[in-house]
N, CA and C atoms as an extended XYZ file, in Angstrom:
576
Properties=species:S:1:pos:R:3:atomname:S:1:resname:S:1:resid:I:1 pbc="F F F"
N        27.051      -22.574        6.420 N   MET     1
C        25.693      -22.283        6.008 CA  MET     1
C        25.695      -21.899        4.527 C   MET     1
N        24.878      -22.575        3.747 N   SER     2
C        24.871      -22.308        2.305 CA  SER     2
C        23.941      -21.154        1.962 C   SER     2
N        24.358      -20.416        0.967 N   ARG     3
C        23.532      -19.305        0.497 CA  ARG     3
C        22.588      -19.825       -0.576 C   ARG     3
N        21.427      -19.218       -0.638 N   VAL     4
C        20.444      -19.571       -1.645 CA  VAL     4
C        20.767      -18.788       -2.912 C   VAL     4
N        20.710      -19.467       -4.065 N   SER     5
C        20.984      -18.787       -5.329 CA  SER     5
C        19.899      -17.743       -5.592 C   SER     5
N        20.225      -16.799       -6.459 N   GLN     6
C        19.252      -15.755       -6.804 CA  GLN     6
C        18.006      -16.371       -7.439 C   GLN     6
N        18.214      -17.379       -8.278 N   ALA     7
C        17.077      -18.049       -8.924 CA  ALA     7
C        16.204      -18.739       -7.882 C   ALA     7
N        16.834      -19.396       -6.899 N   GLN     8
C        16.066      -20.075       -5.856 CA  GLN     8
C        15.350      -19.060       -4.977 C   GLN     8
N        15.996      -17.941       -4.693 N   ALA     9
C        15.351      -16.892       -3.895 CA  ALA     9
C        14.109      -16.366       -4.606 C   ALA     9
N        14.195      -16.163       -5.923 N   LEU    10
C        13.025      -15.709       -6.686 CA  LEU    10
C        11.912      -16.749       -6.664 C   LEU    10
N        12.296      -18.016       -6.779 N   GLU    11
C        11.295      -19.093       -6.722 CA  GLU    11
C        10.648      -19.153       -5.333 C   GLU    11
N        11.440      -18.993       -4.288 N   ASN    12
C        10.888      -18.979       -2.922 CA  ASN    12
C         9.904      -17.826       -2.753 C   ASN    12
N        10.242      -16.679       -3.301 N   ARG    13
C         9.350      -15.516       -3.217 CA  ARG    13
C         8.045      -15.793       -3.961 C   ARG    13
N         8.153      -16.359       -5.174 N   ARG    14
C         6.967      -16.682       -5.957 CA  ARG    14
C         6.074      -17.662       -5.197 C   ARG    14
N         6.679      -18.676       -4.582 N   ARG    15
C         5.912      -19.659       -3.810 CA  ARG    15
C         5.238      -19.011       -2.597 C   ARG    15
N         5.950      -18.109       -1.927 N   ALA    16
C         5.374      -17.428       -0.760 CA  ALA    16
C         4.183      -16.572       -1.181 C   ALA    16
N         4.297      -15.852       -2.277 N   VAL    17
C         3.197      -15.006       -2.754 CA  VAL    17
C         2.000      -15.873       -3.160 C   VAL    17
N         2.255      -16.961       -3.872 N   ALA    18
C         1.162      -17.847       -4.301 CA  ALA    18
C         0.458      -18.461       -3.098 C   ALA    18
N         1.233      -18.925       -2.124 N   ALA    19
C         0.634      -19.518       -0.928 CA  ALA    19
C        -0.145      -18.466       -0.138 C   ALA    19
N         0.418      -17.275       -0.002 N   ALA    20
C        -0.273      -16.200        0.722 CA  ALA    20
C        -1.565      -15.821        0.022 C   ALA    20
N        -1.525      -15.738       -1.304 N   SER    21
C        -2.722      -15.392       -2.072 CA  SER    21
C        -3.853      -16.362       -1.765 C   SER    21
N        -3.532      -17.640       -1.732 N   GLN    22
C        -4.547      -18.653       -1.436 CA  GLN    22
C        -4.945      -18.644        0.038 C   GLN    22
N        -3.981      -18.665        0.925 N   LEU    23
C        -4.289      -18.756        2.356 CA  LEU    23
C        -4.991      -17.513        2.892 C   LEU    23
N        -4.629      -16.329        2.403 N   PHE    24
C        -5.315      -15.116        2.850 CA  PHE    24
C        -6.780      -15.148        2.431 C   PHE    24
N        -7.079      -15.669        1.233 N   ARG    25
C        -8.479      -15.767        0.804 CA  ARG    25
C        -9.228      -16.832        1.598 C   ARG    25
N        -8.545      -17.909        1.976 N   GLU    26
C        -9.187      -18.977        2.749 CA  GLU    26
C        -9.430      -18.584        4.198 C   GLU    26
N        -8.396      -18.037        4.841 N   ARG    27
C        -8.430      -17.835        6.288 CA  ARG    27
C        -8.449      -16.380        6.729 C   ARG    27
N        -8.246      -15.473        5.797 N   GLY    28
C        -8.147      -14.067        6.153 CA  GLY    28
C        -6.710      -13.721        6.476 C   GLY    28
N        -6.390      -12.461        6.352 N   VAL    29
C        -5.035      -11.976        6.578 CA  VAL    29
C        -4.586      -12.267        8.007 C   VAL    29
N        -5.464      -12.074        8.971 N   ASN    30
C        -5.086      -12.319       10.364 CA  ASN    30
C        -5.213      -13.786       10.751 C   ASN    30
N        -5.750      -14.604        9.856 N   GLY    31
C        -5.912      -16.028       10.134 CA  GLY    31
C        -4.702      -16.857        9.765 C   GLY    31
N        -3.684      -16.217        9.228 N   ILE    32
C        -2.468      -16.929        8.853 CA  ILE    32
C        -1.262      -16.106        9.286 C   ILE    32
N        -0.409      -16.704       10.063 N   SER    33
C         0.796      -16.003       10.522 CA  SER    33
C         1.909      -16.170        9.498 C   SER    33
N         2.919      -15.331        9.621 N   VAL    34
C         4.091      -15.451        8.756 CA  VAL    34
C         4.716      -16.831        8.959 C   VAL    34
N         4.808      -17.281       10.197 N   ALA    35
C         5.404      -18.599       10.472 CA  ALA    35
C         4.598      -19.710        9.802 C   ALA    35
N         3.268      -19.655        9.903 N   ASP    36
C         2.430      -20.682        9.269 CA  ASP    36
C         2.553      -20.639        7.749 C   ASP    36
N         2.600      -19.444        7.195 N   LEU    37
C         2.746      -19.296        5.754 CA  LEU    37
C         4.048      -19.938        5.290 C   LEU    37
N         5.125      -19.576        5.928 N   MET    38
C         6.433      -20.087        5.506 CA  MET    38
C         6.521      -21.598        5.730 C   MET    38
N         5.946      -22.091        6.800 N   LYS    39
C         5.932      -23.533        7.050 CA  LYS    39
C         5.166      -24.252        5.937 C   LYS    39
N         4.097      -23.641        5.436 N   SER    40
C         3.285      -24.275        4.387 CA  SER    40
C         4.065      -24.489        3.091 C   SER    40
N         5.131      -23.731        2.897 N   ILE    41
C         5.953      -23.900        1.689 CA  ILE    41
C         7.335      -24.460        2.029 C   ILE    41
N         7.504      -24.906        3.268 N   GLY    42
C         8.739      -25.569        3.666 CA  GLY    42
C         9.917      -24.652        3.900 C   GLY    42
N         9.651      -23.402        4.268 N   LEU    43
C        10.737      -22.454        4.538 CA  LEU    43
C        10.616      -21.910        5.955 C   LEU    43
N        11.660      -21.222        6.391 N   THR    44
C        11.672      -20.664        7.743 CA  THR    44
C        11.163      -19.222        7.756 C   THR    44
N        10.793      -18.768        8.925 N   THR    45
C        10.340      -17.389        9.088 CA  THR    45
C        11.449      -16.407        8.713 C   THR    45
N        12.681      -16.740        9.019 N   GLY    46
C        13.805      -15.878        8.650 CA  GLY    46
C        13.869      -15.644        7.153 C   GLY    46
N        13.502      -16.647        6.388 N   GLY    47
C        13.481      -16.513        4.938 CA  GLY    47
C        12.462      -15.493        4.462 C   GLY    47
N        11.388      -15.361        5.222 N   PHE    48
C        10.361      -14.384        4.863 CA  PHE    48
C        10.949      -12.982        4.845 C   PHE    48
N        11.675      -12.638        5.901 N   TYR    49
C        12.178      -11.276        6.034 CA  TYR    49
C        13.335      -10.972        5.078 C   TYR    49
N        13.876      -12.006        4.441 N   LYS    50
C        14.856      -11.776        3.378 CA  LYS    50
C        14.135      -11.410        2.079 C   LYS    50
N        12.854      -11.773        1.991 N   GLN    51
C        12.083      -11.557        0.773 CA  GLN    51
C        11.156      -10.346        0.842 C   GLN    51
N        10.598      -10.075        2.024 N   PHE    52
C         9.571       -9.042        2.163 CA  PHE    52
C         9.895       -8.138        3.345 C   PHE    52
N         9.674       -6.831        3.188 N   PRO    53
C         9.953       -5.925        4.309 CA  PRO    53
C         8.930       -6.055        5.439 C   PRO    53
N         7.718       -6.549        5.127 N   SER    54
C         6.670       -6.659        6.143 CA  SER    54
C         5.558       -7.566        5.634 C   SER    54
N         4.696       -7.962        6.541 N   LYS    55
C         3.533       -8.752        6.146 CA  LYS    55
C         2.622       -7.917        5.247 C   LYS    55
N         2.521       -6.614        5.516 N   GLU    56
C         1.679       -5.737        4.692 CA  GLU    56
C         2.142       -5.726        3.242 C   GLU    56
N         3.457       -5.728        3.042 N   ALA    57
C         3.990       -5.770        1.679 CA  ALA    57
C         3.587       -7.074        0.991 C   ALA    57
N         3.638       -8.177        1.741 N   LEU    58
C         3.214       -9.461        1.192 CA  LEU    58
C         1.719       -9.452        0.882 C   LEU    58
N         0.920       -8.862        1.746 N   ILE    59
C        -0.526       -8.808        1.516 CA  ILE    59
C        -0.816       -8.100        0.195 C   ILE    59
N        -0.176       -6.967       -0.035 N   ALA    60
C        -0.387       -6.227       -1.289 CA  ALA    60
C         0.039       -7.062       -2.485 C   ALA    60
N         1.169       -7.725       -2.378 N   GLU    61
C         1.654       -8.543       -3.489 CA  GLU    61
C         0.758       -9.761       -3.713 C   GLU    61
N         0.269      -10.354       -2.620 N   ALA    62
C        -0.625      -11.508       -2.739 CA  ALA    62
C        -1.958      -11.105       -3.367 C   ALA    62
N        -2.461       -9.934       -2.986 N   ALA    63
C        -3.711       -9.451       -3.588 CA  ALA    63
C        -3.505       -9.174       -5.068 C   ALA    63
N        -2.383       -8.572       -5.413 N   GLN    64
C        -2.093       -8.299       -6.826 CA  GLN    64
C        -2.003       -9.605       -7.612 C   GLN    64
N        -1.372      -10.619       -7.046 N   ALA    65
C        -1.274      -11.921       -7.712 CA  ALA    65
C        -2.661      -12.545       -7.875 C   ALA    65
N        -3.495      -12.425       -6.846 N   ALA    66
C        -4.849      -12.986       -6.915 CA  ALA    66
C        -5.671      -12.293       -7.996 C   ALA    66
N        -5.548      -10.981       -8.103 N   PHE    67
C        -6.267      -10.270       -9.165 CA  PHE    67
C        -5.683      -10.610      -10.540 C   PHE    67
N        -4.393      -10.909      -10.600 N   GLY    68
C        -3.805      -11.399      -11.847 CA  GLY    68
C        -4.416      -12.732      -12.257 C   GLY    68
N        -4.640      -13.601      -11.263 N   ASP    69
C        -5.316      -14.876      -11.537 CA  ASP    69
C        -6.742      -14.638      -12.025 C   ASP    69
N        -7.427      -13.663      -11.424 N   LEU    70
C        -8.786      -13.334      -11.867 CA  LEU    70
C        -8.768      -12.823      -13.305 C   LEU    70
N        -7.823      -11.966      -13.633 N   ASP    71
C        -7.701      -11.468      -15.012 CA  ASP    71
C        -7.522      -12.628      -15.989 C   ASP    71
N        -6.676      -13.593      -15.616 N   ALA    72
C        -6.451      -14.762      -16.480 CA  ALA    72
C        -7.736      -15.589      -16.617 C   ALA    72
N        -8.475      -15.730      -15.534 N   LEU    73
C        -9.743      -16.461      -15.588 CA  LEU    73
C       -10.729      -15.762      -16.516 C   LEU    73
N       -10.844      -14.458      -16.385 N   LEU    74
C       -11.767      -13.702      -17.239 CA  LEU    74
C       -11.360      -13.813      -18.700 C   LEU    74
N       -10.067      -13.755      -18.976 N   ALA    75
C        -9.582      -13.916      -20.352 CA  ALA    75
C        -9.908      -15.308      -20.879 C   ALA    75
N        -9.835      -16.311      -20.002 N   SER    76
C       -10.160      -17.672      -20.446 CA  SER    76
C       -11.647      -17.814      -20.756 C   SER    76
N       -12.493      -17.109      -20.021 N   PHE    77
C       -13.930      -17.124      -20.324 CA  PHE    77
C       -14.177      -16.474      -21.686 C   PHE    77
N       -13.509      -15.352      -21.952 N   ASP    78
C       -13.650      -14.706      -23.263 CA  ASP    78
C       -13.178      -15.635      -24.380 C   ASP    78
N       -12.030      -16.272      -24.188 N   ALA    79
C       -11.473      -17.149      -25.217 CA  ALA    79
C       -12.356      -18.371      -25.460 C   ALA    79
N       -12.914      -18.926      -24.395 N   ALA    80
C       -13.711      -20.149      -24.516 CA  ALA    80
C       -15.098      -19.909      -25.106 C   ALA    80
N       -15.620      -18.684      -24.953 N   HIS    81
C       -17.010      -18.447      -25.334 CA  HIS    81
C       -17.195      -17.549      -26.547 C   HIS    81
N       -16.121      -17.048      -27.102 N   GLY    82
C       -16.220      -16.308      -28.350 CA  GLY    82
C       -16.705      -14.881      -28.239 C   GLY    82
N       -17.847      -14.654      -27.646 N   ASP    83
C       -18.311      -13.271      -27.490 CA  ASP    83
C       -18.429      -12.939      -26.009 C   ASP    83
N       -18.266      -11.666      -25.730 N   HIS    84
C       -18.170      -11.233      -24.333 CA  HIS    84
C       -19.467      -11.429      -23.549 C   HIS    84
N       -20.619      -11.228      -24.170 N   ASP    85
C       -21.889      -11.422      -23.459 CA  ASP    85
C       -22.053      -12.872      -23.002 C   ASP    85
N       -21.691      -13.811      -23.864 N   THR    86
C       -21.769      -15.236      -23.505 CA  THR    86
C       -20.765      -15.549      -22.400 C   THR    86
N       -19.569      -14.981      -22.509 N   ALA    87
C       -18.545      -15.186      -21.480 CA  ALA    87
C       -19.012      -14.643      -20.130 C   ALA    87
N       -19.651      -13.484      -20.142 N   ARG    88
C       -20.162      -12.885      -18.905 CA  ARG    88
C       -21.212      -13.810      -18.274 C   ARG    88
N       -22.089      -14.369      -19.097 N   GLY    89
C       -23.097      -15.309      -18.591 CA  GLY    89
C       -22.471      -16.561      -17.999 C   GLY    89
N       -21.430      -17.075      -18.652 N   ALA    90
C       -20.732      -18.258      -18.134 CA  ALA    90
C       -20.035      -17.940      -16.816 C   ALA    90
N       -19.498      -16.734      -16.693 N   LEU    91
C       -18.881      -16.342      -15.436 CA  LEU    91
C       -19.924      -16.298      -14.320 C   LEU    91
N       -21.101      -15.778      -14.608 N   LEU    92
C       -22.167      -15.766      -13.601 CA  LEU    92
C       -22.473      -17.182      -13.127 C   LEU    92
N       -22.557      -18.114      -14.077 N   ASP    93
C       -22.821      -19.510      -13.709 CA  ASP    93
C       -21.746      -20.034      -12.768 C   ASP    93
N       -20.482      -19.764      -13.089 N   PHE    94
C       -19.371      -20.209      -12.252 CA  PHE    94
C       -19.367      -19.490      -10.907 C   PHE    94
N       -19.487      -18.179      -10.942 N   TYR    95
C       -19.347      -17.369       -9.728 CA  TYR    95
C       -20.390      -17.748       -8.686 C   TYR    95
N       -21.611      -17.994       -9.137 N   LEU    96
C       -22.712      -18.301       -8.220 CA  LEU    96
C       -22.923      -19.809       -8.097 C   LEU    96
N       -21.818      -20.545       -8.044 N   SER    97
C       -21.875      -22.002       -7.931 CA  SER    97
C       -21.391      -22.459       -6.563 C   SER    97
N       -21.798      -23.663       -6.195 N   ALA    98
C       -21.319      -24.263       -4.948 CA  ALA    98
C       -19.809      -24.469       -5.005 C   ALA    98
N       -19.289      -24.793       -6.166 N   GLU    99
C       -17.847      -24.986       -6.323 CA  GLU    99
C       -17.080      -23.722       -5.939 C   GLU    99
N       -17.496      -22.570       -6.466 N   HIS   100
C       -16.822      -21.314       -6.138 CA  HIS   100
C       -17.018      -20.970       -4.665 C   HIS   100
N       -18.217      -21.162       -4.167 N   ARG   101
C       -18.492      -20.893       -2.746 CA  ARG   101
C       -17.573      -21.706       -1.846 C   ARG   101
N       -17.369      -22.975       -2.194 N   ASP   102
C       -16.655      -23.901       -1.317 CA  ASP   102
C       -15.139      -23.878       -1.476 C   ASP   102
N       -14.619      -23.064       -2.383 N   GLN   103
C       -13.178      -22.992       -2.598 CA  GLN   103
C       -12.685      -21.542       -2.555 C   GLN   103
N       -12.820      -20.894       -1.407 N   PRO   104
C       -12.436      -19.479       -1.344 CA  PRO   104
C       -10.951      -19.239       -1.617 C   PRO   104
N       -10.100      -20.195       -1.334 N   GLY   105
C        -8.666      -20.005       -1.538 CA  GLY   105
C        -8.280      -19.791       -2.986 C   GLY   105
N        -9.059      -20.346       -3.887 N   THR   106
C        -8.796      -20.151       -5.310 CA  THR   106
C        -9.893      -19.322       -5.955 C   THR   106
N       -10.772      -18.777       -5.137 N   GLY   107
C       -11.897      -18.006       -5.643 CA  GLY   107
C       -11.566      -16.545       -5.880 C   GLY   107
N       -12.604      -15.797       -6.132 N   CYS   108
C       -12.484      -14.394       -6.494 CA  CYS   108
C       -11.814      -13.581       -5.378 C   CYS   108
N       -10.752      -12.854       -5.707 N   PRO   109
C       -10.094      -12.026       -4.701 CA  PRO   109
C       -10.946      -10.838       -4.256 C   PRO   109
N       -11.895      -10.431       -5.089 N   THR   110
C       -12.768       -9.323       -4.697 CA  THR   110
C       -13.525       -9.709       -3.435 C   THR   110
N       -14.015      -10.940       -3.390 N   ALA   111
C       -14.689      -11.444       -2.194 CA  ALA   111
C       -13.673      -11.879       -1.143 C   ALA   111
N       -12.617      -12.550       -1.573 N   GLY   112
C       -11.655      -13.128       -0.647 CA  GLY   112
C       -10.904      -12.124        0.212 C   GLY   112
N       -10.647      -10.954       -0.318 N   PHE   113
C        -9.898       -9.934        0.427 CA  PHE   113
C       -10.796       -8.819        0.973 C   PHE   113
N       -12.090       -8.853        0.682 N   ALA   114
C       -12.984       -7.737        1.021 CA  ALA   114
C       -12.975       -7.378        2.502 C   ALA   114
N       -13.190       -8.337        3.358 N   GLY   115
C       -13.260       -8.051        4.787 CA  GLY   115
C       -11.960       -7.502        5.340 C   GLY   115
N       -10.854       -8.092        4.924 N   ASP   116
C        -9.555       -7.638        5.413 CA  ASP   116
C        -9.223       -6.240        4.924 C   ASP   116
N        -9.495       -5.968        3.655 N   VAL   117
C        -9.184       -4.647        3.113 CA  VAL   117
C       -10.078       -3.587        3.752 C   VAL   117
N       -11.317       -3.950        4.054 N   ALA   118
C       -12.229       -2.999        4.698 CA  ALA   118
C       -11.699       -2.559        6.064 C   ALA   118
N       -10.929       -3.420        6.706 N   ARG   119
C       -10.381       -3.085        8.028 CA  ARG   119
C        -9.017       -2.409        7.947 C   ARG   119
N        -8.457       -2.292        6.736 N   GLU   120
C        -7.165       -1.628        6.544 CA  GLU   120
C        -7.339       -0.118        6.652 C   GLU   120
N        -6.260        0.590        6.954 N   PRO   121
C        -6.331        2.052        6.901 CA  PRO   121
C        -6.761        2.486        5.492 C   PRO   121
N        -7.362        3.649        5.391 N   THR   122
C        -7.923        4.081        4.112 CA  THR   122
C        -6.874        4.358        3.054 C   THR   122
N        -5.639        4.529        3.424 N   ALA   123
C        -4.582        4.746        2.443 CA  ALA   123
C        -3.644        3.550        2.490 C   ALA   123
N        -2.897        3.389        1.460 N   GLY   124
C        -1.898        2.333        1.487 CA  GLY   124
C        -1.957        1.441        0.266 C   GLY   124
N        -0.896        0.678        0.122 N   GLU   125
C        -0.725       -0.162       -1.048 CA  GLU   125
C        -1.785       -1.252       -1.156 C   GLU   125
N        -2.159       -1.857       -0.047 N   VAL   126
C        -3.165       -2.926       -0.091 CA  VAL   126
C        -4.494       -2.376       -0.614 C   VAL   126
N        -4.925       -1.259       -0.075 N   ARG   127
C        -6.199       -0.655       -0.496 CA  ARG   127
C        -6.145       -0.267       -1.974 C   ARG   127
N        -5.040        0.317       -2.397 N   GLU   128
C        -4.894        0.729       -3.805 CA  GLU   128
C        -4.897       -0.480       -4.739 C   GLU   128
N        -4.199       -1.532       -4.357 N   THR   129
C        -4.167       -2.758       -5.160 CA  THR   129
C        -5.563       -3.352       -5.274 C   THR   129
N        -6.255       -3.408       -4.163 N   TYR   130
C        -7.614       -3.962       -4.145 CA  TYR   130
C        -8.550       -3.124       -5.015 C   TYR   130
N        -8.522       -1.821       -4.850 N   ALA   131
C        -9.401       -0.939       -5.629 CA  ALA   131
C        -9.135       -1.086       -7.126 C   ALA   131
N        -7.876       -1.193       -7.509 N   ALA   132
C        -7.545       -1.372       -8.928 CA  ALA   132
C        -8.099       -2.695       -9.442 C   ALA   132
N        -8.018       -3.747       -8.637 N   GLY   133
C        -8.550       -5.048       -9.040 CA  GLY   133
C       -10.063       -5.031       -9.184 C   GLY   133
N       -10.747       -4.374       -8.250 N   VAL   134
C       -12.207       -4.262       -8.332 CA  VAL   134
C       -12.598       -3.490       -9.591 C   VAL   134
N       -11.876       -2.419       -9.855 N   LYS   135
C       -12.164       -1.608      -11.045 CA  LYS   135
C       -11.997       -2.430      -12.326 C   LYS   135
N       -10.946       -3.227      -12.402 N   GLU   136
C       -10.712       -4.087      -13.575 CA  GLU   136
C       -11.834       -5.115      -13.726 C   GLU   136
N       -12.223       -5.734      -12.631 N   PHE   137
C       -13.303       -6.728      -12.659 CA  PHE   137
C       -14.600       -6.069      -13.118 C   PHE   137
N       -14.909       -4.916      -12.570 N   ALA   138
C       -16.119       -4.191      -12.977 CA  ALA   138
C       -16.062       -3.824      -14.453 C   ALA   138
N       -14.897       -3.423      -14.930 N   GLY   139
C       -14.749       -3.106      -16.345 CA  GLY   139
C       -15.078       -4.308      -17.214 C   GLY   139
N       -14.628       -5.481      -16.792 N   TRP   140
C       -14.918       -6.694      -17.550 CA  TRP   140
C       -16.416       -7.013      -17.516 C   TRP   140
N       -17.050       -6.743      -16.393 N   MET   141
C       -18.486       -7.031      -16.228 CA  MET   141
C       -19.372       -5.946      -16.841 C   MET   141
N       -18.801       -4.835      -17.253 N   SER   142
C       -19.607       -3.704      -17.739 CA  SER   142
C       -20.383       -4.070      -19.003 C   SER   142
N       -21.458       -3.337      -19.193 N   THR   143
C       -22.313       -3.504      -20.374 CA  THR   143
C       -22.531       -2.127      -20.990 C   THR   143
N       -23.346       -2.084      -22.023 N   ASP   144
C       -23.695       -0.799      -22.618 CA  ASP   144
C       -24.537        0.039      -21.657 C   ASP   144
N       -25.124       -0.621      -20.656 N   VAL   145
C       -26.056        0.040      -19.742 CA  VAL   145
C       -25.385        0.554      -18.463 C   VAL   145
N       -24.357       -0.172      -17.974 N   ASP   146
C       -23.706        0.277      -16.737 CA  ASP   146
C       -22.223       -0.073      -16.730 C   ASP   146
N       -21.532        0.413      -15.693 N   ASP   147
C       -20.083        0.264      -15.597 CA  ASP   147
C       -19.636       -1.039      -14.940 C   ASP   147
N       -20.560       -1.938      -14.647 N   GLY   148
C       -20.224       -3.222      -14.061 CA  GLY   148
C       -20.167       -3.236      -12.547 C   GLY   148
N       -20.130       -2.068      -11.918 N   LEU   149
C       -20.044       -2.041      -10.455 CA  LEU   149
C       -21.262       -2.652       -9.764 C   LEU   149
N       -22.487       -2.399      -10.226 N   PRO   150
C       -23.627       -3.053       -9.562 CA  PRO   150
C       -23.555       -4.585       -9.646 C   PRO   150
N       -23.102       -5.101      -10.778 N   MET   151
C       -22.989       -6.554      -10.943 CA  MET   151
C       -21.924       -7.113      -10.011 C   MET   151
N       -20.766       -6.478       -9.965 N   VAL   152
C       -19.690       -6.945       -9.091 CA  VAL   152
C       -20.134       -6.893       -7.628 C   VAL   152
N       -20.767       -5.807       -7.232 N   ALA   153
C       -21.231       -5.685       -5.844 CA  ALA   153
C       -22.244       -6.779       -5.512 C   ALA   153
N       -23.125       -7.069       -6.436 N   THR   154
C       -24.127       -8.109       -6.204 CA  THR   154
C       -23.467       -9.482       -6.113 C   THR   154
N       -22.549       -9.778       -7.029 N   LEU   155
C       -21.870      -11.071       -7.018 CA  LEU   155
C       -21.071      -11.269       -5.728 C   LEU   155
N       -20.302      -10.260       -5.358 N   VAL   156
C       -19.468      -10.370       -4.160 CA  VAL   156
C       -20.339      -10.514       -2.918 C   VAL   156
N       -21.380       -9.715       -2.818 N   GLY   157
C       -22.281       -9.836       -1.671 CA  GLY   157
C       -22.911      -11.214       -1.596 C   GLY   157
N       -23.333      -11.729       -2.733 N   ALA   158
C       -23.974      -13.050       -2.754 CA  ALA   158
C       -23.007      -14.148       -2.345 C   ALA   158
N       -21.776      -14.110       -2.868 N   ILE   159
C       -20.842      -15.192       -2.532 CA  ILE   159
C       -20.411      -15.097       -1.069 C   ILE   159
N       -20.261      -13.881       -0.547 N   LEU   160
C       -19.929      -13.741        0.876 CA  LEU   160
C       -21.043      -14.280        1.762 C   LEU   160
N       -22.287      -13.958        1.439 N   LEU   161
C       -23.416      -14.477        2.215 CA  LEU   161
C       -23.543      -15.991        2.072 C   LEU   161
N       -23.337      -16.499        0.866 N   ALA   162
C       -23.415      -17.945        0.651 CA  ALA   162
C       -22.322      -18.672        1.437 C   ALA   162
N       -21.135      -18.096        1.490 N   ARG   163
C       -20.054      -18.711        2.280 CA  ARG   163
C       -20.351      -18.640        3.771 C   ARG   163
N       -20.905      -17.524        4.201 N   ALA   164
C       -21.211      -17.356        5.624 CA  ALA   164
C       -22.326      -18.290        6.089 C   ALA   164
N       -23.162      -18.737        5.176 N   THR   165
C       -24.269      -19.628        5.529 CA  THR   165
C       -24.068      -21.032        4.962 C   THR   165
N       -22.844      -21.342        4.494 N   ALA   166
C       -22.560      -22.658        3.906 CA  ALA   166
C       -22.988      -23.769        4.856 C   ALA   166
N       -23.521      -24.828        4.281 N   GLY   167
C       -24.002      -25.938        5.089 CA  GLY   167
C       -25.464      -25.812        5.459 C   GLY   167
N       -26.070      -24.707        5.083 N   THR   168
C       -27.497      -24.522        5.345 CA  THR   168
C       -28.238      -24.416        4.016 C   THR   168
N       -29.522      -24.613        4.082 N   GLU   169
C       -30.364      -24.486        2.895 CA  GLU   169
C       -30.340      -23.056        2.370 C   GLU   169
N       -30.170      -22.096        3.255 N   LEU   170
C       -30.147      -20.696        2.853 CA  LEU   170
C       -29.008      -20.405        1.887 C   LEU   170
N       -27.862      -21.027        2.091 N   SER   171
C       -26.721      -20.797        1.223 CA  SER   171
C       -27.059      -21.135       -0.228 C   SER   171
N       -27.673      -22.279       -0.439 N   GLU   172
C       -28.074      -22.675       -1.799 CA  GLU   172
C       -29.096      -21.697       -2.366 C   GLU   172
N       -30.028      -21.267       -1.539 N   ARG   173
C       -31.046      -20.307       -2.000 CA  ARG   173
C       -30.416      -18.979       -2.407 C   ARG   173
N       -29.417      -18.540       -1.669 N   ILE   174
C       -28.730      -17.282       -2.015 CA  ILE   174
C       -28.116      -17.399       -3.405 C   ILE   174
N       -27.414      -18.490       -3.650 N   LEU   175
C       -26.779      -18.682       -4.960 CA  LEU   175
C       -27.819      -18.750       -6.071 C   LEU   175
N       -28.848      -19.552       -5.864 N   GLU   176
C       -29.875      -19.746       -6.897 CA  GLU   176
C       -30.684      -18.482       -7.154 C   GLU   176
N       -31.126      -17.818       -6.099 N   SER   177
C       -31.974      -16.645       -6.302 CA  SER   177
C       -31.185      -15.472       -6.889 C   SER   177
N       -29.928      -15.341       -6.512 N   THR   178
C       -29.106      -14.279       -7.100 CA  THR   178
C       -28.867      -14.569       -8.572 C   THR   178
N       -28.575      -15.816       -8.892 N   HIS   179
C       -28.372      -16.187      -10.298 CA  HIS   179
C       -29.631      -15.883      -11.107 C   HIS   179
N       -30.767      -16.264      -10.580 N   LYS   180
C       -32.033      -16.015      -11.282 CA  LYS   180
C       -32.271      -14.518      -11.463 C   LYS   180
N       -32.026      -13.746      -10.422 N   ALA   181
C       -32.245      -12.293      -10.498 CA  ALA   181
C       -31.326      -11.633      -11.524 C   ALA   181
N       -30.099      -12.132      -11.631 N   LEU   182
C       -29.145      -11.507      -12.542 CA  LEU   182
C       -29.280      -11.977      -13.986 C   LEU   182
N       -29.913      -13.110      -14.192 N   THR   183
C       -30.012      -13.636      -15.549 CA  THR   183
C       -31.409      -13.546      -16.134 C   THR   183
N       -32.387      -13.147      -15.342 N   SER   184
C       -33.756      -12.979      -15.851 CA  SER   184
C       -33.839      -11.715      -16.691 C   SER   184
N       -34.695      -11.727      -17.700 N   PRO   185
C       -34.898      -10.482      -18.468 CA  PRO   185
C       -35.370       -9.378      -17.524 C   PRO   185
N       -34.948       -8.141      -17.764 N   PRO   186
C       -35.301       -7.032      -16.866 CA  PRO   186
C       -36.798       -6.903      -16.582 C   PRO   186
N       -37.638       -7.149      -17.575 N   GLU   187
C       -39.072       -6.985      -17.377 CA  GLU   187
C       -39.668       -8.032      -16.432 C   GLU   187
N       -38.951       -9.162      -16.217 N   SER   188
C       -39.488      -10.196      -15.326 CA  SER   188
C       -38.908      -10.125      -13.920 C   SER   188
N       -38.015       -9.167      -13.682 N   ARG   189
C       -37.428       -9.015      -12.344 CA  ARG   189
C       -38.428       -8.338      -11.427 C   ARG   189
N       -38.418       -8.753      -10.156 N   PRO   190
C       -39.326       -8.114       -9.198 CA  PRO   190
C       -38.965       -6.644       -8.985 C   PRO   190
N       -39.976       -5.843       -8.747 N   ALA   191
C       -39.747       -4.416       -8.471 CA  ALA   191
C       -39.107       -4.272       -7.088 C   ALA   191
N       -38.219       -3.265       -6.940 N   PRO   192
C       -37.558       -3.063       -5.642 CA  PRO   192
C       -38.525       -2.598       -4.575 C   PRO   192
C-alpha cells in the first residue's frame, strides 16, 4: 500500500474543503455525507479521517473557506468599480439576481450556511466562524448611516425566500421588489 506524499495530502485536504464548501451550501450540512463528499473528489472515506477529526471540523473549515471566497468577491467588486458606493450597488445587482439565486453552491455563505448554523449548538467553532463572516460582510456593506447589518439581513432573507420559491412568479417578485426597495431613494420608499 503506497503512502500519500505530504504535498498530495495537502491537496486532498484543499479539494475536500472546496467541495464541502460548495456542497454544504447546495444541499445543507446534513444533505451530504462524508462518504458522498469524498466520492465527489475521488477519495475514500478513510482518507477523510486522516485529514479531519470530525465532520464538524470540516464544516467550520468549509464555512471559513466560503467566507474567504466572499471576501475575494467583495474585493473584486471594489477593484472593478473604483469607489465603494458603486461597488456596493453592483453587489446588490448581483446578489438579487436569478443567477445568484440559482447557484447556491457558489453563492453567498451567509445565506448558504444560515439554516445549518441556526441549528448548531450556540457555542462552537462553526457558529464563531459564521458570526465572524457575517460581521465582515456587514462591515463591507456598512455606510455612514448604519453598520451594514440591516442590509445583510435583508439580502440574506430575500435570497433565501427567492430560493425557497424558485420556479414560481413569486421568486422573481421577491428579487425585483427587494432590489427596488434597497436602491430607491429613501424618500420614495414606502412607510413601514
